[in-house]
Amino acid sequence: MFAYLTLLSVLAVSALCQATPAIEKRSSPAPYSNFTHNPVYYPLKQAPLWRVCYARAIQVQDGSLLLTWEDYPYGENSSNLDTFKILRSVDGGASWSNFSHVADTQNGWGMRFQPDMYILKNNIGKYPAGTLLIAGVSTPLSLTGGVYIDLYTSSDMGKSWKFASHVAYGAGPETVTTGDKSIWEPFFLEYNGKLMVYFSDQRDPAHSQKLSLTSTTDLLTWSASTDVVAYSNANARPGMAVISYLPTIGQYMLSYEYCNPPSGSGCPAHYRLASNPTEFLTATDHTLTTTSGHTPGGSPYSVWYQYPGSTTDGAVILSTNSDTDLFVSRDNASTWTMVNVNQYTGQSRHLLLFNDNGEERLHLATAGFYGCSGSCYNYVSNGVTALEKGNLKVKVVISEDLVGPTQAMQLHDLQKQTKVIWPKGVLAPDPSSKTLSERGQLKNLMLVSALLRKPSNCMRVTMDLKEKDWEIARAVKNPDRVRELLSQGHKPDAFDLCEAALHGAQCAGAVEIVEILLATGVIDPNTRPDYADLTNVAEVEKDWASSDKSSSPPEIYKDPDEWYPLHLALTCSHYPTDRQVQKRNMTQMATALLQHGADPYAIFRQTVRIYNYWLRFPGEPQDDKPDKGGVYPLIAALSRIRAYWSKTEHLGTLESAIDDLLAAGADPMVRDPRGNTALHYLALSWPDDFSVRVDEQRRLCRLLLDRGIDPNARNLDGQSALKLYFTAFETSRYQNRQGYSWNVWQDMDEPYAKINEEVLEIFEKAGANLTAQDSEGQTLLHIVAGKRTLRMYDRLLLLLSKDLDPMVRNAKGETAIDVAMSLEPSGESFFATVLKDHVEGLNG
């Protein structure tokens, strides 16, 4: 599990971790309404550990909601025992009152961690359908000794509770240290007359952690556990299992976090599908990645939402702790999109579909994050979201044979269903009597494509566009048909809404058709049509709402990733299975494009340069000169490390591309138009969880410094490479929406302290001035003091060990202590305390 990480050992830095946002002082929301960020319960500030965490909610038979969470008000030496508090709401979650609690009546330890509630759908043993269950971890306050997952039942909708059975036992201690026999995170599911409990299991010496399953037919005795997910890598830690049933395909979906994956670090969200919920072990393992390329991480929780009036159609809704957004799949977990519901996230944020006074809504509950203590303050909060928000109800198919008024009406209906405000002028005032304009149809279909998030980010739709020729674009796999169409006068620059004919041919590996189309002399191999990115609805709307473009659309449609034709030729020829055939296709296509004038220095959106691919072909020209934007090949290759990680097959690794450039004579001293050296770009990417390995980055750092790059060189913004390194992971790419790093638990890994020390040593040996101030008077201490992630704490201690002075003032007259204090108006800044203690130590 994401879990309790070495517990007391993390308390010293827990104030720096991802935290529940500041308490909002506000009145209760209206009953039975949609609302956000509603504080429910404030724990005592002196409470130990993270005070509260891991909220769960359920709706019982009388329509009221019950809410519980981990609650530990007592210290390790207290004689009092922790319980699961139960609050009740009778107004749709708007307000709450104390109702009951679940106390440990068996072990003398207390009810400690990860409660889960469930209502029986069928009779199980002597317990009738409708019985309310709760299970959670019971273990001593010291976390040493044994641990049970215990089951309690209620026959009066949560007012009173009785012990039923021990579900599972571990010898402990209850920590995440490999070898400790701990168990965590129960989840209920009924199947074939049995009640099953899935849980995270550290008891098997062959696995640091695995997912296990036990079942019962009477709630009193439980079967021996069986494996649900167990990786061959002994260090892998799958955890936090949640099961949903997808009636559209008759399969169960298991969502879970996969900590310590072989592809990198962190705990990315994974899922598996199986027709039998006891057979996930052999099911295909999927990483959850959105259509925009984002992979969320940490404690996923998923539910199935049935569309109103439908017996099968619906959507999977999933939450993770890395994002405030929800993740939604409308196509049976095939593709995923992000939906902003403006609700707090948290450790295993809970999702509950419930009847809110006659309307089905989504209830979200959170109690903050593990690791949050000290000045970082967890509390329990909730929110309610209408299910049409984020277009969760949308299920629209644009027919391929609809044109004119019929299509206009369908798009008009789509606007009403989704409540999307379309750009002014897109829809005809009376869609039943008018066809849309050519431009209007294009705009609508682009928006529909983005909204529905088709896997290709576009749709193939027949439209009545004036003078537009679609035939060749639909024949990209048939050379004879393309020749026939050209002889009949069809245009070689034909396109459909998905791609140009040339692009389609390249992606299909159709070398002959690429050569045929280029030979017509009509197609410009460097064309970059000015279309908005179809993966971003907001940008599309903004673009079309702010302009009145009456000209015809570009004749060659650019694919959604904004690749030039030559990029496609060198990366997207996947269809032939033989790798030699693929390479031959790439070479032939690239040669044809270059012969017809393709620019080998072109750059597309992720700043990947064709030049870098072309270096992989021995014997071709390798001129070390800037492109039209003034960017040299070496700078572009280093930029690629930060801005791009491969979604498609490419030639060679990022590190070897840089080595090749230097070996070919590239000048390491060049700068980009903003004055950044190659060292600046390398610093910006460090350490990058998504692409280049840390050891390679250190090697490249030494290599560039050995080649003579000045470690104190500044760009036009007055920033040195060392400053950029010490602010790495503070840009939007490496933060969640609350300003903390995406993976705070990885921030606590000890190896990063060693990495920071080694990097600083590399720069010091090369002559870097550690006490230098930038154009705003900021020292490295000012920069680090202004951040709150655990990795920054690591760097703060490192800089203080180098005798940097915390009392140096910047251009605003602020010391590093002042900067740290400015982030915490309460005056309890952990960074400020560390800095003050250092100054006091120097002064004796």
mmCIF file with all atom_site columns, N, CA and C in Angstrom, residues 40-41 55-58 64-72 82-90 95-103 111 115-117 134 157-161:
data_model
loop_
_atom_site.group_PDB
_atom_site.id
_atom_site.type_symbol
_atom_site.label_atom_id
_atom_site.label_alt_id
_atom_site.label_comp_id
_atom_site.label_asym_id
_atom_site.label_entity_id
_atom_site.label_seq_id
_atom_site.pdbx_PDB_ins_code
_atom_site.Cartn_x
_atom_site.Cartn_y
_atom_site.Cartn_z
_atom_site.occupancy
_atom_site.B_iso_or_equiv
_atom_site.pdbx_formal_charge
_atom_site.auth_seq_id
_atom_site.auth_comp_id
_atom_site.auth_asym_id
_atom_site.auth_atom_id
_atom_site.pdbx_PDB_model_num
ATOM 1   N N  . VAL A 1 40  ? -16.042 18.616 7.410  1.00 0.00 ? 40  VAL A N  1
ATOM 2   C CA . VAL A 1 40  ? -16.971 17.787 8.192  1.00 0.00 ? 40  VAL A CA 1
ATOM 3   C C  . VAL A 1 40  ? -16.481 17.582 9.622  1.00 0.00 ? 40  VAL A C  1
ATOM 4   N N  . TYR A 1 41  ? -15.178 17.338 9.776  1.00 0.00 ? 41  TYR A N  1
ATOM 5   C CA . TYR A 1 41  ? -14.663 17.002 11.108 1.00 0.00 ? 41  TYR A CA 1
ATOM 6   C C  . TYR A 1 41  ? -13.227 17.500 11.231 1.00 0.00 ? 41  TYR A C  1
ATOM 7   N N  . ALA A 1 55  ? -11.138 8.234  4.382  1.00 0.00 ? 55  ALA A N  1
ATOM 8   C CA . ALA A 1 55  ? -12.579 8.340  4.638  1.00 0.00 ? 55  ALA A CA 1
ATOM 9   C C  . ALA A 1 55  ? -13.377 7.354  3.780  1.00 0.00 ? 55  ALA A C  1
ATOM 10  N N  . ARG A 1 56  ? -14.528 6.916  4.325  1.00 0.00 ? 56  ARG A N  1
ATOM 11  C CA . ARG A 1 56  ? -15.456 6.054  3.608  1.00 0.00 ? 56  ARG A CA 1
ATOM 12  C C  . ARG A 1 56  ? -16.893 6.469  3.936  1.00 0.00 ? 56  ARG A C  1
ATOM 13  N N  . ALA A 1 57  ? -17.792 6.406  2.936  1.00 0.00 ? 57  ALA A N  1
ATOM 14  C CA . ALA A 1 57  ? -19.197 6.776  3.127  1.00 0.00 ? 57  ALA A CA 1
ATOM 15  C C  . ALA A 1 57  ? -20.096 5.693  2.534  1.00 0.00 ? 57  ALA A C  1
ATOM 16  N N  . ILE A 1 58  ? -21.352 5.653  3.016  1.00 0.00 ? 58  ILE A N  1
ATOM 17  C CA . ILE A 1 58  ? -22.327 4.704  2.492  1.00 0.00 ? 58  ILE A CA 1
ATOM 18  C C  . ILE A 1 58  ? -23.722 5.278  2.714  1.00 0.00 ? 58  ILE A C  1
ATOM 19  N N  . SER A 1 64  ? -30.309 8.070  4.585  1.00 0.00 ? 64  SER A N  1
ATOM 20  C CA . SER A 1 64  ? -29.257 8.860  5.228  1.00 0.00 ? 64  SER A CA 1
ATOM 21  C C  . SER A 1 64  ? -27.877 8.353  4.801  1.00 0.00 ? 64  SER A C  1
ATOM 22  N N  . LEU A 1 65  ? -26.878 9.197  4.973  1.00 0.00 ? 65  LEU A N  1
ATOM 23  C CA . LEU A 1 65  ? -25.492 8.848  4.672  1.00 0.00 ? 65  LEU A CA 1
ATOM 24  C C  . LEU A 1 65  ? -24.727 8.639  5.968  1.00 0.00 ? 65  LEU A C  1
ATOM 25  N N  . LEU A 1 66  ? -23.848 7.651  5.982  1.00 0.00 ? 66  LEU A N  1
ATOM 26  C CA . LEU A 1 66  ? -22.933 7.432  7.095  1.00 0.00 ? 66  LEU A CA 1
ATOM 27  C C  . LEU A 1 66  ? -21.514 7.676  6.603  1.00 0.00 ? 66  LEU A C  1
ATOM 28  N N  . LEU A 1 67  ? -20.681 8.231  7.471  1.00 0.00 ? 67  LEU A N  1
ATOM 29  C CA . LEU A 1 67  ? -19.312 8.573  7.117  1.00 0.00 ? 67  LEU A CA 1
ATOM 30  C C  . LEU A 1 67  ? -18.378 8.131  8.228  1.00 0.00 ? 67  LEU A C  1
ATOM 31  N N  . THR A 1 68  ? -17.281 7.481  7.861  1.00 0.00 ? 68  THR A N  1
ATOM 32  C CA . THR A 1 68  ? -16.270 7.086  8.834  1.00 0.00 ? 68  THR A CA 1
ATOM 33  C C  . THR A 1 68  ? -14.882 7.311  8.251  1.00 0.00 ? 68  THR A C  1
ATOM 34  N N  . TRP A 1 69  ? -13.853 7.117  9.078  1.00 0.00 ? 69  TRP A N  1
ATOM 35  C CA . TRP A 1 69  ? -12.480 7.358  8.649  1.00 0.00 ? 69  TRP A CA 1
ATOM 36  C C  . TRP A 1 69  ? -11.533 6.811  9.707  1.00 0.00 ? 69  TRP A C  1
ATOM 37  N N  . GLU A 1 70  ? -10.257 6.789  9.399  1.00 0.00 ? 70  GLU A N  1
ATOM 38  C CA . GLU A 1 70  ? -9.242  6.486  10.417 1.00 0.00 ? 70  GLU A CA 1
ATOM 39  C C  . GLU A 1 70  ? -9.174  7.684  11.368 1.00 0.00 ? 70  GLU A C  1
ATOM 40  N N  . ASP A 1 71  ? -9.277  7.425  12.653 1.00 0.00 ? 71  ASP A N  1
ATOM 41  C CA . ASP A 1 71  ? -9.259  8.509  13.628 1.00 0.00 ? 71  ASP A CA 1
ATOM 42  C C  . ASP A 1 71  ? -8.396  8.063  14.802 1.00 0.00 ? 71  ASP A C  1
ATOM 43  N N  . TYR A 1 72  ? -7.293  8.777  15.048 1.00 0.00 ? 72  TYR A N  1
ATOM 44  C CA . TYR A 1 72  ? -6.402  8.360  16.129 1.00 0.00 ? 72  TYR A CA 1
ATOM 45  C C  . TYR A 1 72  ? -6.056  9.562  17.001 1.00 0.00 ? 72  TYR A C  1
ATOM 46  N N  . ASP A 1 82  ? -8.366  3.534  19.941 1.00 0.00 ? 82  ASP A N  1
ATOM 47  C CA . ASP A 1 82  ? -8.964  4.187  18.789 1.00 0.00 ? 82  ASP A CA 1
ATOM 48  C C  . ASP A 1 82  ? -10.237 3.457  18.349 1.00 0.00 ? 82  ASP A C  1
ATOM 49  N N  . THR A 1 83  ? -11.197 4.206  17.831 1.00 0.00 ? 83  THR A N  1
ATOM 50  C CA . THR A 1 83  ? -12.423 3.633  17.278 1.00 0.00 ? 83  THR A CA 1
ATOM 51  C C  . THR A 1 83  ? -12.659 4.220  15.893 1.00 0.00 ? 83  THR A C  1
ATOM 52  N N  . PHE A 1 84  ? -13.552 3.612  15.131 1.00 0.00 ? 84  PHE A N  1
ATOM 53  C CA . PHE A 1 84  ? -14.024 4.210  13.894 1.00 0.00 ? 84  PHE A CA 1
ATOM 54  C C  . PHE A 1 84  ? -15.264 5.044  14.230 1.00 0.00 ? 84  PHE A C  1
ATOM 55  N N  . LYS A 1 85  ? -15.139 6.359  14.216 1.00 0.00 ? 85  LYS A N  1
ATOM 56  C CA . LYS A 1 85  ? -16.290 7.230  14.441 1.00 0.00 ? 85  LYS A CA 1
ATOM 57  C C  . LYS A 1 85  ? -17.275 7.078  13.279 1.00 0.00 ? 85  LYS A C  1
ATOM 58  N N  . ILE A 1 86  ? -18.553 7.190  13.561 1.00 0.00 ? 86  ILE A N  1
ATOM 59  C CA . ILE A 1 86  ? -19.589 7.159  12.533 1.00 0.00 ? 86  ILE A CA 1
ATOM 60  C C  . ILE A 1 86  ? -20.399 8.454  12.645 1.00 0.00 ? 86  ILE A C  1
ATOM 61  N N  . LEU A 1 87  ? -20.406 9.262  11.596 1.00 0.00 ? 87  LEU A N  1
ATOM 62  C CA . LEU A 1 87  ? -21.253 10.441 11.517 1.00 0.00 ? 87  LEU A CA 1
ATOM 63  C C  . LEU A 1 87  ? -22.419 10.142 10.575 1.00 0.00 ? 87  LEU A C  1
ATOM 64  N N  . ARG A 1 88  ? -23.524 10.872 10.748 1.00 0.00 ? 88  ARG A N  1
ATOM 65  C CA . ARG A 1 88  ? -24.722 10.652 9.937  1.00 0.00 ? 88  ARG A CA 1
ATOM 66  C C  . ARG A 1 88  ? -25.205 11.974 9.352  1.00 0.00 ? 88  ARG A C  1
ATOM 67  N N  . SER A 1 89  ? -25.638 11.908 8.092  1.00 0.00 ? 89  SER A N  1
ATOM 68  C CA . SER A 1 89  ? -26.217 13.070 7.419  1.00 0.00 ? 89  SER A CA 1
ATOM 69  C C  . SER A 1 89  ? -27.594 12.700 6.889  1.00 0.00 ? 89  SER A C  1
ATOM 70  N N  . VAL A 1 90  ? -28.572 13.574 7.125  1.00 0.00 ? 90  VAL A N  1
ATOM 71  C CA . VAL A 1 90  ? -29.927 13.337 6.626  1.00 0.00 ? 90  VAL A CA 1
ATOM 72  C C  . VAL A 1 90  ? -30.310 14.388 5.579  1.00 0.00 ? 90  VAL A C  1
ATOM 73  N N  . SER A 1 95  ? -24.703 18.470 6.010  1.00 0.00 ? 95  SER A N  1
ATOM 74  C CA . SER A 1 95  ? -24.354 18.622 7.421  1.00 0.00 ? 95  SER A CA 1
ATOM 75  C C  . SER A 1 95  ? -24.310 17.243 8.070  1.00 0.00 ? 95  SER A C  1
ATOM 76  N N  . TRP A 1 96  ? -23.578 17.148 9.190  1.00 0.00 ? 96  TRP A N  1
ATOM 77  C CA . TRP A 1 96  ? -23.333 15.849 9.808  1.00 0.00 ? 96  TRP A CA 1
ATOM 78  C C  . TRP A 1 96  ? -23.453 15.956 11.325 1.00 0.00 ? 96  TRP A C  1
ATOM 79  N N  . SER A 1 97  ? -23.821 14.830 11.948 1.00 0.00 ? 97  SER A N  1
ATOM 80  C CA . SER A 1 97  ? -23.907 14.767 13.402 1.00 0.00 ? 97  SER A CA 1
ATOM 81  C C  . SER A 1 97  ? -23.338 13.439 13.876 1.00 0.00 ? 97  SER A C  1
ATOM 82  N N  . ASN A 1 98  ? -22.862 13.419 15.138 1.00 0.00 ? 98  ASN A N  1
ATOM 83  C CA . ASN A 1 98  ? -22.352 12.175 15.720 1.00 0.00 ? 98  ASN A CA 1
ATOM 84  C C  . ASN A 1 98  ? -23.468 11.133 15.773 1.00 0.00 ? 98  ASN A C  1
ATOM 85  N N  . PHE A 1 99  ? -23.137 9.898  15.460 1.00 0.00 ? 99  PHE A N  1
ATOM 86  C CA . PHE A 1 99  ? -24.174 8.863  15.396 1.00 0.00 ? 99  PHE A CA 1
ATOM 87  C C  . PHE A 1 99  ? -23.779 7.622  16.210 1.00 0.00 ? 99  PHE A C  1
ATOM 88  N N  . SER A 1 100 ? -22.579 7.101  15.975 1.00 0.00 ? 100 SER A N  1
ATOM 89  C CA . SER A 1 100 ? -22.137 5.914  16.711 1.00 0.00 ? 100 SER A CA 1
ATOM 90  C C  . SER A 1 100 ? -20.632 5.774  16.539 1.00 0.00 ? 100 SER A C  1
ATOM 91  N N  . HIS A 1 101 ? -20.098 4.667  17.017 1.00 0.00 ? 101 HIS A N  1
ATOM 92  C CA . HIS A 1 101 ? -18.695 4.358  16.767 1.00 0.00 ? 101 HIS A CA 1
ATOM 93  C C  . HIS A 1 101 ? -18.514 2.842  16.794 1.00 0.00 ? 101 HIS A C  1
ATOM 94  N N  . VAL A 1 102 ? -17.447 2.372  16.128 1.00 0.00 ? 102 VAL A N  1
ATOM 95  C CA . VAL A 1 102 ? -17.123 0.949  16.099 1.00 0.00 ? 102 VAL A CA 1
ATOM 96  C C  . VAL A 1 102 ? -15.889 0.746  16.963 1.00 0.00 ? 102 VAL A C  1
ATOM 97  N N  . ALA A 1 103 ? -16.063 0.030  18.082 1.00 0.00 ? 103 ALA A N  1
ATOM 98  C CA . ALA A 1 103 ? -14.976 -0.188 19.034 1.00 0.00 ? 103 ALA A CA 1
ATOM 99  C C  . ALA A 1 103 ? -14.477 -1.624 18.939 1.00 0.00 ? 103 ALA A C  1
ATOM 100 N N  . MET A 1 111 ? -9.617  -0.054 16.915 1.00 0.00 ? 111 MET A N  1
ATOM 101 C CA . MET A 1 111 ? -9.829  -0.112 15.460 1.00 0.00 ? 111 MET A CA 1
ATOM 102 C C  . MET A 1 111 ? -8.998  0.999  14.852 1.00 0.00 ? 111 MET A C  1
ATOM 103 N N  . PRO A 1 115 ? -10.987 1.625  7.310  1.00 0.00 ? 115 PRO A N  1
ATOM 104 C CA . PRO A 1 115 ? -12.336 1.054  7.382  1.00 0.00 ? 115 PRO A CA 1
ATOM 105 C C  . PRO A 1 115 ? -12.968 0.953  5.989  1.00 0.00 ? 115 PRO A C  1
ATOM 106 N N  . ASP A 1 116 ? -13.805 -0.052 5.807  1.00 0.00 ? 116 ASP A N  1
ATOM 107 C CA . ASP A 1 116 ? -14.600 -0.174 4.587  1.00 0.00 ? 116 ASP A CA 1
ATOM 108 C C  . ASP A 1 116 ? -16.004 -0.628 4.977  1.00 0.00 ? 116 ASP A C  1
ATOM 109 N N  . MET A 1 117 ? -17.032 0.018  4.418  1.00 0.00 ? 117 MET A N  1
ATOM 110 C CA . MET A 1 117 ? -18.426 -0.301 4.760  1.00 0.00 ? 117 MET A CA 1
ATOM 111 C C  . MET A 1 117 ? -19.137 -0.916 3.557  1.00 0.00 ? 117 MET A C  1
ATOM 112 N N  . ILE A 1 134 ? -18.884 -3.425 8.483  1.00 0.00 ? 134 ILE A N  1
ATOM 113 C CA . ILE A 1 134 ? -17.676 -2.608 8.456  1.00 0.00 ? 134 ILE A CA 1
ATOM 114 C C  . ILE A 1 134 ? -16.495 -3.508 8.799  1.00 0.00 ? 134 ILE A C  1
ATOM 115 N N  . MET A 1 157 ? -28.916 -0.096 10.799 1.00 0.00 ? 157 MET A N  1
ATOM 116 C CA . MET A 1 157 ? -28.387 0.947  9.914  1.00 0.00 ? 157 MET A CA 1
ATOM 117 C C  . MET A 1 157 ? -27.279 1.774  10.567 1.00 0.00 ? 157 MET A C  1
ATOM 118 N N  . GLY A 1 158 ? -26.421 1.107  11.352 1.00 0.00 ? 158 GLY A N  1
ATOM 119 C CA . GLY A 1 158 ? -25.222 1.741  11.863 1.00 0.00 ? 158 GLY A CA 1
ATOM 120 C C  . GLY A 1 158 ? -25.330 2.337  13.245 1.00 0.00 ? 158 GLY A C  1
ATOM 121 N N  . LYS A 1 159 ? -26.457 2.197  13.923 1.00 0.00 ? 159 LYS A N  1
ATOM 122 C CA . LYS A 1 159 ? -26.599 2.778  15.256 1.00 0.00 ? 159 LYS A CA 1
ATOM 123 C C  . LYS A 1 159 ? -25.838 1.961  16.293 1.00 0.00 ? 159 LYS A C  1
ATOM 124 N N  . SER A 1 160 ? -25.818 0.642  16.128 1.00 0.00 ? 160 SER A N  1
ATOM 125 C CA . SER A 1 160 ? -25.076 -0.217 17.045 1.00 0.00 ? 160 SER A CA 1
ATOM 126 C C  . SER A 1 160 ? -24.324 -1.272 16.244 1.00 0.00 ? 160 SER A C  1
ATOM 127 N N  . TRP A 1 161 ? -23.263 -1.825 16.859 1.00 0.00 ? 161 TRP A N  1
ATOM 128 C CA . TRP A 1 161 ? -22.379 -2.732 16.119 1.00 0.00 ? 161 TRP A CA 1
ATOM 129 C C  . TRP A 1 161 ? -22.028 -3.943 16.981 1.00 0.00 ? 161 TRP A C  1
#
